[in-house]
Structure formats: structure tokens, C-alpha cells
Amino acid sequence: MQYSRVLGTGSYLPSRVMTNADLESIVDTSASWILERTGIEKRHLVGDTETCCDLAEAAARNALDAAGIAATELDLILVATTTPDQFFPSTACLLQQRLDVHGCAAFDLQAVCAGFVYALDVADKFIRTGAAKHVLVVGAETISRVLDWTDRTTCVLFGDGAGAVVLGAADEPGIISSHLHADGAYKELLQIPGGHGNGRPEAAFMEMKGNEVFRIAVTTLGRIVEETLEANGLTRDDIDWLIPHQANIRIIQATARKLDLPLERVIITVAEHGNTSSASIPLAFDQAVRDGRIQRGQTVLMEAFGGGFTWGSVLLRY
Ligand code: UT7
């Protein structure tokens, strides 16, 4: 039996930082409201000429270095993003060209904030079936480009960034199990309603009914962690680290409470990054690997929830 394991992680944040205080001059908000309701203190935003692929490339190079893998050894490049540079080619193909590799499969996957968890599951399945030995999985977003900067209910919440992992074939897991779900019935609560496809390109900005999303996110994430533990006959004591999607510190605290996990065992980056959608989990993962908190052999539970709604989890031994 073939499994996949994480060979290396990487991440990248654009250099421009916007604090809560900076936002006070853009919309009718206060630094203290943002901090109290979300836990966010600041976020990184792309500069005028920076693109999603720029962020993806920097994160990917870091992950390849950490894995000790040359880009030419990749069998698949997978980019989870909702904010690609252009309609097509995919950001994965643009990234492939930047890495100067030619011929391996490359495609984007769009599951909004759950995108990285979805992409890890797909990559794991490519490796388990023997279709790939080395897969680069990137979560990269320039969410700031699809925000309505006059809407205080959304523009204060998000940031830009990218995180990546290189997965490689292994005799033992690695990725132990993944659990993916979606329910398109909740479209009205969180969406970018416009696009060329429905003749409304002018409406290509995010809309969210935050309070309703919040309530459903808390319940759903509680369920997905239970589902993951049950599927593997594990208890919370078997989990060394929880890496949640970083949307709101209050959602993270609620999931940790559900697991009865002290916050010291939860990787939290929401204060510094805000919500970077599909980049939030790999950014947090890379930070905790590089600062030495997550050690080889430890068990990590990732969970995410986002537009669609999409949600899911990945349980892995690092
Ligand atoms: O990653 C994808 C999934 N997304 C999420 O998980 C986000 C989930 N939602 C949330 O994190 C929270 O619901 C928010 C942070 C978006 C909002 O927090 P809340 O505690 O649910 O606030 P609320 O929406 O109930 O709004 C409370 C008040 C309202 O004023 P009134 O009607 O009580 O007078 C809002 O108009 O806060 C007001 N408000 C703001 N005030 C200052 C909303 N946004 C702001 C703001 N600054 N930026």
C-alpha cells in the first residue's frame, strides 16, 4: 500500500502590512471592534503589481527547498485558489512555467477557504493510486482584490498570502484520512455573485452575511472534528496539534473547546494574517513547522470551512 507524507512546507506573505488602525481611515470601523470580534490585528496585502502566482511561486520554492526536491521531480502541481491571476491558464500552469518544469499535470482547485484541505485530499489520492510520487500543493490568495473596500463587514477580515507543501510517496501515512463536504444551498450567505459567466462582471466582489456564516461554521467545524476522530478510532488526546482555518479567533476557540484542546495546542495566526482563505492553513502549518512547534511524528488535525459552503478536514502524521 502506498501512502503520502509531507516532505516539506513553505509560505510567503506580501511585505505590505495593513493594521486595524489603518482601516479606520478607509471604512467606518474601529481597531478595537475588529480585534474584539475577530482577533485580527493586522493583515498582509499585495502591492499593485503583485499577483497570486507571485505569492504561490515564493511559497512553492520554500516548500521545495524544505523537501529537498527539485521542481523537475514533481508529477503534479495543484493550486487551491479563488483569486487566480487570470481566467486561464490556471495559476498552477503559470506556476509550472515559473518553476521551469514542463509536462507534469497542473491544475487549480476552487473550494474557497476549504481549498487547501480539498487539494491535500486530491494530492493524497493521486499518490495512493500510484499516479504521482511527488505533488506540490499550494494555497494562494489575493483576496484583497475581490473585496469591496467600502463594505466594513467584509474588508476588515481578509488578507493575502500563500502556503505550500510537497507531498511524497511513503510506505506509511502521512496523511491518515481526509473528510470533504459541501452544500451549495448556502450560496446567499457567502459569495462573489458576479462573473462573466452570468453577465455580471461588475458584481465580482465578496458579500457575506457574517453572523449566519459564523453560527453555521461553529457547528459544522465541531461536527467535522468529531467525524475525523471517530473515523480513525481516536480521541482528542491523540491529537498533538489543531490547525484550523483562520477566519475568526472566536470560531477557533469554539472548535478547540469542542475538542477540549488547550489553545497552546492550536496553531493560531489569525491575529497577524487575517483570513487568507485557502492560504490560511498552509501558512499556519509552515509557521509552526519552522518555529519548531510541530515535530516529525506528531499528529496534526486540519479543518476548514468556507464559501459554497465547503468544509473538510485532514488528519496527518507529520
Ligand atoms: O472564511 C470563510 C468563513 N467566514 C467566516 O467564518 C466569518 C464568520 N463570521 C464572523 O467572523 C463574524 O460574524 C464577523 C466578524 C463577520 C462579524 O462579527 P459579529 O459579532 O457576528 O457581528 P455582527 O455581524 O452581528 O454585527 C454586529 C454589529 C452590527 O451593528 P448593529 O447592527 O448591531 O448596530 C454591524 O453593523 O457590528 C457592526 N459591524 C461593524 N462595526 C464596526 C459590522 N462590521 C463592522 C466593522 N466595524 N468592521
Short mmCIF file of N, CA, C and O and ligand atoms in Angstrom, two decimals, residues 28-30 33-34 37-38 113 152-153 156-158 190 208 210-211 213-214 217 245 247-248 250-251 275 305-307, ligand 1:
data_model
loop_
_atom_site.label_atom_id
_atom_site.label_comp_id
_atom_site.label_asym_id
_atom_site.label_seq_id
_atom_site.Cartn_x
_atom_site.Cartn_y
_atom_site.Cartn_z
N ASP A 28 -15.96 52.92 8.13
CA ASP A 28 -16.45 53.30 9.45
C ASP A 28 -16.29 52.11 10.41
O ASP A 28 -17.21 51.32 10.60
N THR A 29 -15.09 51.98 10.96
CA THR A 29 -14.81 50.87 11.87
C THR A 29 -13.87 51.37 12.97
O THR A 29 -13.47 52.52 12.98
N SER A 30 -13.56 50.49 13.92
CA SER A 30 -12.56 50.85 14.93
C SER A 30 -11.64 49.66 15.13
O SER A 30 -12.06 48.50 15.00
N TRP A 33 -13.01 47.24 17.63
CA TRP A 33 -14.11 46.37 17.17
C TRP A 33 -13.53 45.17 16.42
O TRP A 33 -13.90 44.02 16.68
N ILE A 34 -12.59 45.44 15.52
CA ILE A 34 -12.03 44.35 14.71
C ILE A 34 -11.33 43.33 15.62
O ILE A 34 -11.54 42.12 15.50
N ARG A 37 -13.99 41.37 17.91
CA ARG A 37 -14.92 40.46 17.22
C ARG A 37 -14.23 39.38 16.40
O ARG A 37 -14.85 38.39 16.04
N THR A 38 -12.94 39.60 16.05
CA THR A 38 -12.29 38.65 15.14
C THR A 38 -10.95 38.13 15.63
O THR A 38 -10.49 37.09 15.16
N CYS A 113 -12.32 28.80 1.12
CA CYS A 113 -11.47 28.67 2.30
C CYS A 113 -11.11 27.21 2.62
O CYS A 113 -10.16 26.94 3.34
N ARG A 152 -17.58 47.53 5.29
CA ARG A 152 -16.83 47.26 6.52
C ARG A 152 -17.09 45.85 7.07
O ARG A 152 -16.34 45.37 7.92
N THR A 153 -18.18 45.22 6.62
CA THR A 153 -18.48 43.90 7.16
C THR A 153 -17.61 42.80 6.55
O THR A 153 -17.61 41.67 7.02
N VAL A 156 -12.48 44.24 6.43
CA VAL A 156 -11.56 44.23 7.57
C VAL A 156 -11.08 42.82 7.91
O VAL A 156 -10.20 42.64 8.77
N LEU A 157 -11.67 41.82 7.26
CA LEU A 157 -11.47 40.43 7.73
C LEU A 157 -10.36 39.67 7.01
O LEU A 157 -9.87 38.67 7.53
N PHE A 158 -9.98 40.11 5.82
CA PHE A 158 -9.17 39.25 4.96
C PHE A 158 -7.77 39.79 4.71
O PHE A 158 -7.51 40.99 4.87
N LEU A 190 -22.58 33.59 1.57
CA LEU A 190 -21.17 33.92 1.34
C LEU A 190 -20.86 33.68 -0.12
O LEU A 190 -20.87 32.53 -0.57
N MET A 208 -20.99 38.83 2.31
CA MET A 208 -21.12 37.81 3.36
C MET A 208 -22.14 38.24 4.41
O MET A 208 -22.11 39.39 4.86
N GLY A 210 -22.16 37.66 7.70
CA GLY A 210 -21.16 37.14 8.62
C GLY A 210 -21.71 36.39 9.82
O GLY A 210 -21.22 35.33 10.19
N ASN A 211 -22.76 36.97 10.41
CA ASN A 211 -23.29 36.38 11.63
C ASN A 211 -23.85 34.99 11.40
O ASN A 211 -23.62 34.06 12.19
N VAL A 213 -23.02 32.99 8.84
CA VAL A 213 -21.89 32.13 8.49
C VAL A 213 -21.18 31.67 9.76
O VAL A 213 -20.82 30.50 9.91
N PHE A 214 -21.01 32.60 10.68
CA PHE A 214 -20.34 32.30 11.94
C PHE A 214 -21.02 31.14 12.67
O PHE A 214 -20.37 30.16 13.07
N ALA A 217 -20.62 27.87 10.79
CA ALA A 217 -19.21 27.44 10.81
C ALA A 217 -18.88 26.74 12.13
O ALA A 217 -18.24 25.68 12.16
N HIS A 245 -8.74 26.58 10.06
CA HIS A 245 -8.84 27.73 9.15
C HIS A 245 -8.89 28.99 10.02
O HIS A 245 -9.54 29.01 11.07
N ALA A 247 -10.30 32.18 10.35
CA ALA A 247 -11.28 33.20 9.97
C ALA A 247 -11.58 34.14 11.12
O ALA A 247 -11.72 35.35 10.94
N ASN A 248 -11.67 33.58 12.33
CA ASN A 248 -12.10 34.37 13.48
C ASN A 248 -11.64 33.63 14.73
O ASN A 248 -11.91 32.43 14.87
N ARG A 250 -12.82 33.60 17.56
CA ARG A 250 -13.93 33.03 18.35
C ARG A 250 -14.38 31.69 17.77
O ARG A 250 -14.80 30.81 18.50
N ILE A 251 -14.27 31.53 16.45
CA ILE A 251 -14.60 30.23 15.83
C ILE A 251 -13.52 29.21 16.23
O ILE A 251 -13.82 28.06 16.57
N ASN A 275 -7.89 36.52 7.59
CA ASN A 275 -8.38 35.34 6.87
C ASN A 275 -7.79 35.36 5.46
O ASN A 275 -8.15 36.21 4.65
N PHE A 305 -13.55 25.69 6.71
CA PHE A 305 -14.95 25.95 6.35
C PHE A 305 -14.99 27.22 5.50
O PHE A 305 -14.33 28.19 5.83
N GLY A 306 -15.76 27.20 4.41
CA GLY A 306 -15.82 28.41 3.61
C GLY A 306 -16.95 28.42 2.61
O GLY A 306 -17.87 27.60 2.66
N GLY A 307 -16.86 29.37 1.70
CA GLY A 307 -17.92 29.61 0.71
C GLY A 307 -18.26 28.37 -0.07
O GLY A 307 -17.41 27.56 -0.39
O1 UT7 B 1 -13.66 32.11 5.90
C1 UT7 B 1 -14.93 31.89 5.44
C2 UT7 B 1 -15.90 31.83 6.53
N1 UT7 B 1 -16.08 33.12 7.13
C3 UT7 B 1 -16.24 33.22 8.42
O2 UT7 B 1 -16.10 32.23 9.09
C4 UT7 B 1 -16.63 34.54 9.01
C5 UT7 B 1 -17.72 34.28 10.00
N2 UT7 B 1 -18.27 35.50 10.64
C6 UT7 B 1 -17.58 36.24 11.51
O3 UT7 B 1 -16.41 36.04 11.76
C7 UT7 B 1 -18.34 37.32 12.27
O4 UT7 B 1 -19.71 37.13 12.08
C8 UT7 B 1 -17.95 38.76 11.84
C9 UT7 B 1 -16.57 39.08 12.36
C10 UT7 B 1 -18.01 38.88 10.34
C11 UT7 B 1 -18.93 39.77 12.45
O5 UT7 B 1 -18.98 39.64 13.87
P1 UT7 B 1 -20.36 39.53 14.63
O6 UT7 B 1 -20.06 39.50 16.06
O7 UT7 B 1 -21.11 38.37 14.04
O8 UT7 B 1 -21.04 40.91 14.28
P2 UT7 B 1 -22.42 41.19 13.54
O9 UT7 B 1 -22.32 40.83 12.09
O10 UT7 B 1 -23.54 40.57 14.33
O11 UT7 B 1 -22.51 42.74 13.66
C12 UT7 B 1 -22.61 43.39 14.94
C13 UT7 B 1 -22.57 44.89 14.73
C14 UT7 B 1 -23.54 45.38 13.66
O12 UT7 B 1 -24.08 46.60 14.08
P3 UT7 B 1 -25.56 46.67 14.73
O13 UT7 B 1 -26.47 46.14 13.65
O14 UT7 B 1 -25.50 45.78 15.92
O15 UT7 B 1 -25.72 48.12 15.03
C15 UT7 B 1 -22.66 45.62 12.47
O16 UT7 B 1 -23.16 46.61 11.60
O17 UT7 B 1 -21.27 45.29 14.30
C16 UT7 B 1 -21.39 46.11 13.12
N3 UT7 B 1 -20.21 45.94 12.30
C17 UT7 B 1 -19.09 46.65 12.45
N4 UT7 B 1 -18.78 47.64 13.31
C18 UT7 B 1 -17.56 48.17 13.22
C19 UT7 B 1 -20.01 45.03 11.30
N5 UT7 B 1 -18.77 45.19 10.80
C20 UT7 B 1 -18.19 46.18 11.49
C21 UT7 B 1 -16.92 46.78 11.45
N6 UT7 B 1 -16.64 47.75 12.33
N7 UT7 B 1 -15.97 46.39 10.58
#
